[in-house]
mmCIF file of C-alpha atoms and ligand atoms in Angstrom:
data_model
loop_
_atom_site.group_PDB
_atom_site.id
_atom_site.type_symbol
_atom_site.label_atom_id
_atom_site.label_comp_id
_atom_site.label_asym_id
_atom_site.label_seq_id
_atom_site.Cartn_x
_atom_site.Cartn_y
_atom_site.Cartn_z
ATOM 1 C CA MET G 1 -3.180 -0.527 -34.879
ATOM 2 C CA PRO G 2 -0.148 -1.998 -33.070
ATOM 3 C CA SER G 3 1.092 0.136 -30.223
ATOM 4 C CA ALA G 4 4.301 2.110 -29.860
ATOM 5 C CA LEU G 5 6.859 0.589 -27.557
ATOM 6 C CA ILE G 6 7.946 2.527 -24.469
ATOM 7 C CA ASN G 7 11.613 1.612 -24.362
ATOM 8 C CA GLY G 8 12.838 1.651 -20.755
ATOM 9 C CA LYS G 9 16.377 0.751 -21.783
ATOM 10 C CA GLU G 10 16.690 3.840 -23.996
ATOM 11 C CA ILE G 11 14.918 6.213 -21.623
ATOM 12 C CA GLY G 12 16.934 4.833 -18.697
ATOM 13 C CA GLN G 13 20.155 5.327 -20.654
ATOM 14 C CA SER G 14 19.287 8.912 -21.425
ATOM 15 C CA ILE G 15 18.680 9.609 -17.709
ATOM 16 C CA ARG G 16 21.961 7.861 -16.853
ATOM 17 C CA ASN G 17 23.813 10.072 -19.352
ATOM 18 C CA ASP G 18 22.550 13.119 -17.438
ATOM 19 C CA LEU G 19 23.537 11.478 -14.164
ATOM 20 C CA THR G 20 27.100 11.022 -15.430
ATOM 21 C CA LYS G 21 27.395 14.797 -15.861
ATOM 22 C CA ARG G 22 25.963 15.438 -12.387
ATOM 23 C CA ILE G 23 28.407 12.921 -10.886
ATOM 24 C CA GLU G 24 31.337 14.605 -12.691
ATOM 25 C CA TYR G 25 30.325 17.918 -11.151
ATOM 26 C CA LEU G 26 30.104 16.341 -7.685
ATOM 27 C CA ASN G 27 33.561 14.788 -8.192
ATOM 28 C CA GLU G 28 34.946 18.239 -9.056
ATOM 29 C CA GLN G 29 33.602 19.403 -5.696
ATOM 30 C CA GLY G 30 35.444 16.528 -3.979
ATOM 31 C CA ILE G 31 32.319 14.406 -3.498
ATOM 32 C CA SER G 32 31.831 10.844 -4.662
ATOM 33 C CA PRO G 33 28.218 9.648 -4.284
ATOM 34 C CA GLY G 34 28.059 6.434 -2.244
ATOM 35 C CA LEU G 35 25.404 3.730 -1.968
ATOM 36 C CA ALA G 36 25.348 0.978 0.674
ATOM 37 C CA VAL G 37 23.336 -2.128 -0.148
ATOM 38 C CA ILE G 38 22.456 -4.622 2.568
ATOM 39 C CA LEU G 39 21.573 -8.174 1.590
ATOM 40 C CA VAL G 40 20.309 -10.606 4.219
ATOM 41 C CA GLY G 41 20.158 -14.323 3.366
ATOM 42 C CA ASP G 42 20.595 -15.987 0.010
ATOM 43 C CA ASN G 43 17.390 -15.349 -1.924
ATOM 44 C CA ALA G 44 18.461 -15.960 -5.546
ATOM 45 C CA ALA G 45 16.367 -13.129 -7.049
ATOM 46 C CA SER G 46 17.629 -10.659 -4.409
ATOM 47 C CA LYS G 47 21.223 -11.585 -5.257
ATOM 48 C CA VAL G 48 20.605 -10.810 -8.938
ATOM 49 C CA TYR G 49 18.945 -7.454 -8.098
ATOM 50 C CA VAL G 50 21.801 -6.495 -5.776
ATOM 51 C CA SER G 51 24.470 -7.425 -8.292
ATOM 52 C CA ASN G 52 22.682 -5.398 -11.021
ATOM 53 C CA LYS G 53 22.582 -2.396 -8.700
ATOM 54 C CA GLN G 54 26.291 -2.707 -7.976
ATOM 55 C CA LYS G 55 27.121 -3.066 -11.667
ATOM 56 C CA THR G 56 25.180 0.096 -12.471
ATOM 57 C CA CYS G 57 26.934 1.986 -9.665
ATOM 58 C CA GLU G 58 30.264 0.918 -11.120
ATOM 59 C CA GLU G 59 29.284 2.013 -14.648
ATOM 60 C CA LEU G 60 28.257 5.451 -13.393
ATOM 61 C CA GLY G 61 31.140 5.991 -10.977
ATOM 62 C CA ILE G 62 29.041 5.746 -7.816
ATOM 63 C CA TYR G 63 30.889 4.215 -4.869
ATOM 64 C CA SER G 64 29.013 1.118 -3.718
ATOM 65 C CA GLN G 65 29.365 -0.951 -0.608
ATOM 66 C CA LEU G 66 27.720 -4.373 -0.349
ATOM 67 C CA ILE G 67 27.088 -5.701 3.147
ATOM 68 C CA THR G 68 25.895 -9.306 3.331
ATOM 69 C CA PHE G 69 24.510 -11.226 6.292
ATOM 70 C CA ASP G 70 23.344 -14.779 6.939
ATOM 71 C CA ALA G 71 19.598 -15.356 7.041
ATOM 72 C CA ASN G 72 19.704 -15.843 10.831
ATOM 73 C CA LEU G 73 20.717 -12.202 11.461
ATOM 74 C CA SER G 74 18.837 -10.483 14.282
ATOM 75 C CA GLU G 75 16.822 -7.300 13.804
ATOM 76 C CA HIS G 76 19.026 -5.578 16.381
ATOM 77 C CA GLU G 77 22.226 -6.387 14.463
ATOM 78 C CA LEU G 78 20.721 -5.141 11.228
ATOM 79 C CA ILE G 79 19.569 -1.882 12.805
ATOM 80 C CA THR G 80 23.000 -1.365 14.399
ATOM 81 C CA THR G 81 24.579 -1.698 10.944
ATOM 82 C CA ILE G 82 22.109 0.807 9.518
ATOM 83 C CA GLU G 83 22.924 3.255 12.316
ATOM 84 C CA SER G 84 26.630 3.108 11.503
ATOM 85 C CA LEU G 85 25.856 3.716 7.810
ATOM 86 C CA ASN G 86 23.602 6.628 8.821
ATOM 87 C CA ALA G 87 26.667 8.198 10.447
ATOM 88 C CA ASP G 88 29.098 7.375 7.605
ATOM 89 C CA PRO G 89 29.832 10.490 5.498
ATOM 90 C CA ALA G 90 30.942 8.320 2.515
ATOM 91 C CA ILE G 91 27.422 6.906 2.240
ATOM 92 C CA ASP G 92 24.633 8.988 0.658
ATOM 93 C CA GLY G 93 22.124 6.200 0.189
ATOM 94 C CA ILE G 94 21.205 3.063 2.136
ATOM 95 C CA LEU G 95 19.184 0.279 0.588
ATOM 96 C CA VAL G 96 18.012 -2.832 2.395
ATOM 97 C CA GLN G 97 17.136 -5.474 -0.171
ATOM 98 C CA LEU G 98 13.648 -6.865 0.490
ATOM 99 C CA PRO G 99 12.237 -9.310 1.422
ATOM 100 C CA LEU G 100 13.848 -9.818 4.823
ATOM 101 C CA PRO G 101 13.824 -13.083 6.834
ATOM 102 C CA LYS G 102 10.737 -13.607 8.997
ATOM 103 C CA GLN G 103 12.391 -12.803 12.365
ATOM 104 C CA ILE G 104 13.056 -9.221 11.184
ATOM 105 C CA ASP G 105 10.313 -6.611 11.164
ATOM 106 C CA GLU G 106 10.616 -4.825 7.834
ATOM 107 C CA SER G 107 8.978 -1.618 9.039
ATOM 108 C CA ASN G 108 11.366 -1.276 12.026
ATOM 109 C CA VAL G 109 14.308 -1.674 9.667
ATOM 110 C CA LEU G 110 13.076 0.781 7.045
ATOM 111 C CA SER G 111 12.288 3.338 9.753
ATOM 112 C CA ALA G 112 15.874 3.055 11.078
ATOM 113 C CA ILE G 113 17.323 4.468 7.852
ATOM 114 C CA LEU G 114 17.933 8.203 8.053
ATOM 115 C CA PRO G 115 15.246 9.810 5.813
ATOM 116 C CA SER G 116 18.003 11.839 4.107
ATOM 117 C CA LYS G 117 19.718 8.567 3.051
ATOM 118 C CA ASP G 118 16.526 6.630 2.257
ATOM 119 C CA VAL G 119 17.094 6.405 -1.508
ATOM 120 C CA ASP G 120 14.451 3.682 -1.846
ATOM 121 C CA GLY G 121 11.841 6.161 -0.593
ATOM 122 C CA PHE G 122 10.319 3.692 1.907
ATOM 123 C CA HIS G 123 10.798 5.636 5.181
ATOM 124 C CA PRO G 124 7.416 6.730 6.650
ATOM 125 C CA ILE G 125 8.587 10.367 6.627
ATOM 126 C CA ASN G 126 9.445 10.203 2.936
ATOM 127 C CA ILE G 127 6.183 8.413 2.136
ATOM 128 C CA GLY G 128 4.346 11.185 4.007
ATOM 129 C CA LYS G 129 6.227 13.854 2.075
ATOM 130 C CA MET G 130 5.398 12.128 -1.188
ATOM 131 C CA MET G 131 1.696 12.108 -0.239
ATOM 132 C CA LEU G 132 1.921 15.840 0.447
ATOM 133 C CA GLY G 133 3.669 16.436 -2.881
ATOM 134 C CA GLN G 134 6.810 17.706 -1.117
ATOM 135 C CA ASP G 135 10.353 17.246 -2.398
ATOM 136 C CA THR G 136 11.603 13.827 -1.297
ATOM 137 C CA PHE G 137 13.036 10.540 -2.530
ATOM 138 C CA LEU G 138 10.316 8.843 -4.543
ATOM 139 C CA PRO G 139 10.047 5.030 -4.512
ATOM 140 C CA CYS G 140 12.150 3.908 -7.477
ATOM 141 C CA THR G 141 9.669 1.787 -9.463
ATOM 142 C CA PRO G 142 6.719 4.239 -9.508
ATOM 143 C CA TYR G 143 9.198 7.086 -10.035
ATOM 144 C CA GLY G 144 10.572 5.177 -13.026
ATOM 145 C CA VAL G 145 7.066 4.678 -14.424
ATOM 146 C CA MET G 146 6.418 8.427 -14.148
ATOM 147 C CA LYS G 147 9.632 9.070 -16.108
ATOM 148 C CA LEU G 148 8.558 6.604 -18.812
ATOM 149 C CA LEU G 149 5.239 8.450 -19.148
ATOM 150 C CA GLU G 150 6.958 11.843 -19.148
ATOM 151 C CA TYR G 151 9.523 10.880 -21.797
ATOM 152 C CA SER G 152 6.771 9.332 -23.930
ATOM 153 C CA GLU G 153 4.770 12.581 -23.580
ATOM 154 C CA VAL G 154 1.689 10.791 -22.278
ATOM 155 C CA GLU G 155 -0.867 13.366 -21.137
ATOM 156 C CA LEU G 156 -2.143 12.495 -17.661
ATOM 157 C CA SER G 157 -4.261 15.477 -16.690
ATOM 158 C CA GLY G 158 -7.943 14.530 -16.663
ATOM 159 C CA LYS G 159 -7.190 10.969 -17.775
ATOM 160 C CA HIS G 160 -8.508 7.928 -15.979
ATOM 161 C CA ALA G 161 -5.518 6.009 -14.601
ATOM 162 C CA VAL G 162 -6.168 2.557 -13.183
ATOM 163 C CA VAL G 163 -3.532 0.920 -10.986
ATOM 164 C CA ILE G 164 -3.788 -2.831 -10.447
ATOM 165 C CA GLY G 165 -2.049 -3.643 -7.160
ATOM 166 C CA ARG G 166 -1.730 -1.746 -3.881
ATOM 167 C CA SER G 167 1.637 -2.813 -2.464
ATOM 168 C CA HIS G 168 3.596 -0.264 -0.418
ATOM 169 C CA ILE G 169 6.466 -0.305 -2.907
ATOM 170 C CA VAL G 170 4.624 -0.117 -6.210
ATOM 171 C CA GLY G 171 0.826 0.170 -6.404
ATOM 172 C CA LYS G 172 0.055 2.642 -3.601
ATOM 173 C CA PRO G 173 2.748 5.219 -4.407
ATOM 174 C CA MET G 174 2.051 4.766 -8.129
ATOM 175 C CA GLY G 175 -1.526 5.974 -7.709
ATOM 176 C CA GLN G 176 -0.377 8.966 -5.644
ATOM 177 C CA LEU G 177 2.127 10.087 -8.284
ATOM 178 C CA LEU G 178 -0.483 9.784 -11.033
ATOM 179 C CA LEU G 179 -2.932 11.779 -8.892
ATOM 180 C CA GLN G 180 -0.321 14.526 -8.488
ATOM 181 C CA LYS G 181 -0.275 14.797 -12.279
ATOM 182 C CA ASP G 182 -4.061 15.370 -12.218
ATOM 183 C CA ALA G 183 -5.116 11.927 -13.385
ATOM 184 C CA THR G 184 -8.333 10.486 -11.948
ATOM 185 C CA VAL G 185 -7.034 7.412 -10.183
ATOM 186 C CA THR G 186 -8.723 4.102 -9.416
ATOM 187 C CA TYR G 187 -6.978 1.343 -7.494
ATOM 188 C CA VAL G 188 -7.976 -2.275 -8.012
ATOM 189 C CA HIS G 189 -6.657 -5.331 -6.171
ATOM 190 C CA SER G 190 -7.346 -8.967 -5.369
ATOM 191 C CA LYS G 191 -10.654 -8.162 -3.643
ATOM 192 C CA THR G 192 -12.026 -6.096 -6.533
ATOM 193 C CA PRO G 193 -14.925 -8.105 -7.964
ATOM 194 C CA ASN G 194 -15.335 -6.312 -11.286
ATOM 195 C CA LEU G 195 -11.722 -5.889 -12.386
ATOM 196 C CA LYS G 196 -12.358 -5.982 -16.124
ATOM 197 C CA GLU G 197 -15.231 -3.499 -15.924
ATOM 198 C CA ILE G 198 -12.818 -0.989 -14.363
ATOM 199 C CA THR G 199 -9.714 -1.671 -16.464
ATOM 200 C CA LEU G 200 -11.807 -1.230 -19.616
ATOM 201 C CA GLN G 201 -12.283 2.419 -18.546
ATOM 202 C CA ALA G 202 -8.543 3.056 -18.167
ATOM 203 C CA ASP G 203 -6.806 5.589 -20.405
ATOM 204 C CA VAL G 204 -3.622 4.624 -18.558
ATOM 205 C CA LEU G 205 -3.316 1.195 -16.982
ATOM 206 C CA VAL G 206 -0.445 0.328 -14.635
ATOM 207 C CA VAL G 207 -0.270 -3.346 -13.751
ATOM 208 C CA ALA G 208 1.710 -4.422 -10.650
ATOM 209 C CA VAL G 209 0.326 -7.769 -9.590
ATOM 210 C CA GLY G 210 2.960 -10.489 -9.980
ATOM 211 C CA LYS G 211 0.864 -12.913 -12.066
ATOM 212 C CA ALA G 212 2.213 -13.888 -15.472
ATOM 213 C CA LYS G 213 0.130 -12.565 -18.390
ATOM 214 C CA LEU G 214 -2.946 -11.934 -16.183
ATOM 215 C CA ILE G 215 -4.065 -8.959 -18.257
ATOM 216 C CA THR G 216 -5.155 -9.926 -21.753
ATOM 217 C CA SER G 217 -6.494 -7.695 -24.534
ATOM 218 C CA ASP G 218 -10.114 -8.062 -23.326
ATOM 219 C CA TYR G 219 -9.156 -5.950 -20.250
ATOM 220 C CA ILE G 220 -7.908 -3.088 -22.405
ATOM 221 C CA LYS G 221 -9.702 -0.076 -23.866
ATOM 222 C CA ASP G 222 -8.670 0.750 -27.442
ATOM 223 C CA GLY G 223 -5.759 3.208 -27.415
ATOM 224 C CA ALA G 224 -4.933 2.833 -23.704
ATOM 225 C CA VAL G 225 -1.387 3.322 -22.424
ATOM 226 C CA VAL G 226 -0.304 0.113 -20.708
ATOM 227 C CA ILE G 227 2.575 -0.048 -18.229
ATOM 228 C CA ASP G 228 3.594 -3.514 -17.100
ATOM 229 C CA VAL G 229 5.509 -3.582 -13.818
ATOM 230 C CA GLY G 230 5.290 -7.366 -13.385
ATOM 231 C CA MET G 231 8.358 -9.586 -13.463
ATOM 232 C CA ASN G 232 7.454 -13.240 -13.680
ATOM 233 C CA ARG G 233 8.583 -16.451 -15.356
ATOM 234 C CA ASP G 234 6.326 -17.995 -18.009
ATOM 235 C CA GLU G 235 5.751 -21.711 -18.656
ATOM 236 C CA ASN G 236 9.095 -21.826 -20.534
ATOM 237 C CA ASN G 237 10.893 -20.071 -17.665
ATOM 238 C CA ARG G 238 11.248 -16.915 -19.755
ATOM 239 C CA LEU G 239 10.914 -13.506 -18.094
ATOM 240 C CA CYS G 240 7.440 -12.032 -18.693
ATOM 241 C CA GLY G 241 5.178 -9.361 -17.296
ATOM 242 C CA ASP G 242 1.676 -9.295 -15.830
ATOM 243 C CA VAL G 243 0.372 -8.249 -19.239
ATOM 244 C CA ASP G 244 -0.066 -10.580 -22.184
ATOM 245 C CA PHE G 245 2.149 -8.441 -24.412
ATOM 246 C CA GLU G 246 1.340 -10.102 -27.748
ATOM 247 C CA SER G 247 -2.437 -9.598 -27.555
ATOM 248 C CA VAL G 248 -2.435 -6.273 -25.690
ATOM 249 C CA LYS G 249 0.000 -4.576 -28.079
ATOM 250 C CA GLU G 250 -2.652 -4.799 -30.794
ATOM 251 C CA LYS G 251 -5.034 -2.629 -28.738
ATOM 252 C CA ALA G 252 -2.886 -0.255 -26.678
ATOM 253 C CA SER G 253 -1.470 3.013 -28.021
ATOM 254 C CA TYR G 254 1.702 2.616 -25.933
ATOM 255 C CA ILE G 255 3.029 -0.401 -24.087
ATOM 256 C CA THR G 256 6.110 -1.325 -22.057
ATOM 257 C CA PRO G 257 7.834 -4.633 -22.844
ATOM 258 C CA VAL G 258 9.136 -7.076 -20.231
ATOM 259 C CA PRO G 259 12.092 -7.169 -20.095
ATOM 260 C CA GLY G 260 13.248 -3.722 -21.194
ATOM 261 C CA GLY G 261 10.375 -1.590 -19.882
ATOM 262 C CA VAL G 262 9.984 -0.705 -16.209
ATOM 263 C CA GLY G 263 12.886 -2.897 -14.977
ATOM 264 C CA PRO G 264 15.786 -0.726 -16.218
ATOM 265 C CA MET G 265 14.015 2.363 -14.856
ATOM 266 C CA THR G 266 13.874 1.078 -11.277
ATOM 267 C CA ILE G 267 17.668 0.845 -11.038
ATOM 268 C CA THR G 268 18.112 4.126 -12.882
ATOM 269 C CA MET G 269 15.892 5.965 -10.398
ATOM 270 C CA LEU G 270 17.807 4.414 -7.498
ATOM 271 C CA MET G 271 20.956 5.925 -8.995
ATOM 272 C CA GLU G 272 19.151 9.237 -9.498
ATOM 273 C CA ASN G 273 18.056 9.270 -5.832
ATOM 274 C CA THR G 274 21.612 8.484 -4.692
ATOM 275 C CA VAL G 275 23.055 11.323 -6.780
ATOM 276 C CA GLN G 276 20.274 13.594 -5.500
ATOM 277 C CA SER G 277 21.216 12.707 -1.934
ATOM 278 C CA ALA G 278 24.881 13.592 -2.567
ATOM 279 C CA GLU G 279 23.778 16.891 -4.151
ATOM 280 C CA ASN G 280 21.602 17.650 -1.109
ATOM 281 C CA GLU G 281 24.656 17.037 1.072
ATOM 282 C CA LEU G 282 26.778 19.388 -1.051
ATOM 283 C CA ARG G 283 24.093 22.077 -0.852
ATOM 284 C CA GLN G 284 24.023 21.720 2.931
ATOM 285 C CA ASP G 285 27.851 21.953 3.140
ATOM 286 C CA LYS G 286 27.799 25.132 1.050
ATOM 287 C CA ARG G 287 25.073 26.616 3.227
ATOM 288 C CA SER G 288 27.037 25.983 6.421
ATOM 289 C CA GLU G 289 30.204 27.423 4.790
ATOM 290 C CA ASN G 290 28.281 30.641 4.080
ATOM 291 C CA ARG G 291 27.094 30.991 7.672
HETATM 292 P P1 NAP W 1 2.777 -7.611 -4.154
HETATM 293 O O1 NAP W 1 3.279 -6.947 -2.933
HETATM 294 O O2 NAP W 1 2.631 -9.094 -4.158
HETATM 295 O O3 NAP W 1 1.380 -6.954 -4.531
HETATM 296 C C1 NAP W 1 0.584 -7.482 -5.539
HETATM 297 C C2 NAP W 1 -0.698 -6.713 -5.617
HETATM 298 O O4 NAP W 1 -1.494 -7.290 -6.654
HETATM 299 C C3 NAP W 1 -1.521 -6.762 -4.342
HETATM 300 O O5 NAP W 1 -2.031 -5.482 -4.056
HETATM 301 C C4 NAP W 1 -2.655 -7.750 -4.663
HETATM 302 O O6 NAP W 1 -3.879 -7.435 -4.040
HETATM 303 C C5 NAP W 1 -2.812 -7.530 -6.158
HETATM 304 N N1 NAP W 1 -3.358 -8.729 -6.802
HETATM 305 C C6 NAP W 1 -2.978 -10.002 -6.677
HETATM 306 N N2 NAP W 1 -3.716 -10.805 -7.463
HETATM 307 C C7 NAP W 1 -4.596 -10.010 -8.103
HETATM 308 C C8 NAP W 1 -5.629 -10.245 -9.037
HETATM 309 N N3 NAP W 1 -5.911 -11.475 -9.481
HETATM 310 N N4 NAP W 1 -6.336 -9.185 -9.478
HETATM 311 C C9 NAP W 1 -6.061 -7.927 -9.049
HETATM 312 N N5 NAP W 1 -5.103 -7.649 -8.162
HETATM 313 C C10 NAP W 1 -4.362 -8.674 -7.694
HETATM 314 O O7 NAP W 1 3.698 -7.284 -5.413
HETATM 315 P P2 NAP W 1 4.584 -5.970 -5.781
HETATM 316 O O8 NAP W 1 5.781 -5.935 -4.923
HETATM 317 O O9 NAP W 1 3.718 -4.767 -5.875
HETATM 318 O O10 NAP W 1 5.059 -6.382 -7.240
HETATM 319 C C11 NAP W 1 4.150 -6.627 -8.293
HETATM 320 C C12 NAP W 1 4.900 -7.162 -9.496
HETATM 321 O O11 NAP W 1 5.848 -6.188 -9.902
HETATM 322 C C13 NAP W 1 5.729 -8.437 -9.245
HETATM 323 O O12 NAP W 1 5.751 -9.199 -10.426
HETATM 324 C C14 NAP W 1 7.123 -7.900 -8.967
HETATM 325 O O13 NAP W 1 8.121 -8.842 -9.291
HETATM 326 C C15 NAP W 1 7.147 -6.756 -9.925
HETATM 327 N N6 NAP W 1 8.094 -5.694 -9.573
HETATM 328 C C16 NAP W 1 8.866 -5.237 -10.588
HETATM 329 C C17 NAP W 1 9.749 -4.202 -10.358
HETATM 330 C C18 NAP W 1 10.567 -3.717 -11.495
HETATM 331 O O14 NAP W 1 11.539 -3.047 -11.276
HETATM 332 N N7 NAP W 1 10.173 -4.014 -12.734
HETATM 333 C C19 NAP W 1 9.859 -3.636 -9.089
HETATM 334 C C20 NAP W 1 9.016 -4.099 -8.060
HETATM 335 C C21 NAP W 1 8.123 -5.128 -8.331
HETATM 336 P P3 NAP W 1 -4.086 -7.500 -2.417
HETATM 337 O O15 NAP W 1 -3.420 -6.273 -1.887
HETATM 338 O O16 NAP W 1 -5.546 -7.504 -2.268
HETATM 339 O O17 NAP W 1 -3.405 -8.769 -1.967
#
């Protein structure tokens, strides 16, 4: 039986509608959530991502500040900019668009962002909190996947979830969030010899590899829920995922399309984290007023 589509555009829109109300409330309290986005160099894909983020901020009424640098920027200059944004009360969230040029150490830069403004959820403190199941900013893509599963009422407790990919920004945190929902989690990656043997056991399969249409229907158990994080170009230069949608949709119970699945959720959760950060700030202000 063909699978049901998990529509990230619709689910994302519904979350954004809620965000609009939260932003209105913040505005009534004299607060306008603010996001600073730093773009280094002229990577074409990064430019598109950054412009989409700005457009979404504008739609929602979130103040956004774009800071661009040439590719020859030094790590010191970048960190100095981050420090001034850390101290800027108009900024609730700071995002450094990755990847960065080779002369800049990504981990030094991400660690320079104040954890309370780290709306991408990449600061080691926030990653640690996520591992411990504490309240924190969750990395936007895995957070978005969890929302897709929640809105689609996919039961995770006791299910076998397989995550293909173990990057810091997608695969690793993805497995942790699934584990927190009581799934039994298996990670597979490029060194896993028996990939298909494992994916065929998956009740929920999250694919975050970056290889167009790698996962075909012979990797899928009947009725599995398949989430495709991949964003690639096919032989006709059309956007496609890591999953061969046409064949897999005949076997899966639920599937995300590309585009229109995980992609819209990543930006939505960035907005959610930014609004959350402004709300945290408001809560703190109220607490100090009451002292
Ligand atoms: P990444 O850092 O390149 O990680 C890819 C992972 O896939 C690695 O863990 C790698 O294993 C594993 N891998 C590579 N080839 C494999 C194979 N043949 N079999 C099994 N595992 C394999 O990529 P990423 O940043 O996680 O992104 C993954 C994909 O998601 C990309 O297409 C990216 O564009 C997309 N993405 C989409 C969104 C969105 O909003 N939709 C957000 C972020 C990323 P090793 O660790 O062993 O090398």
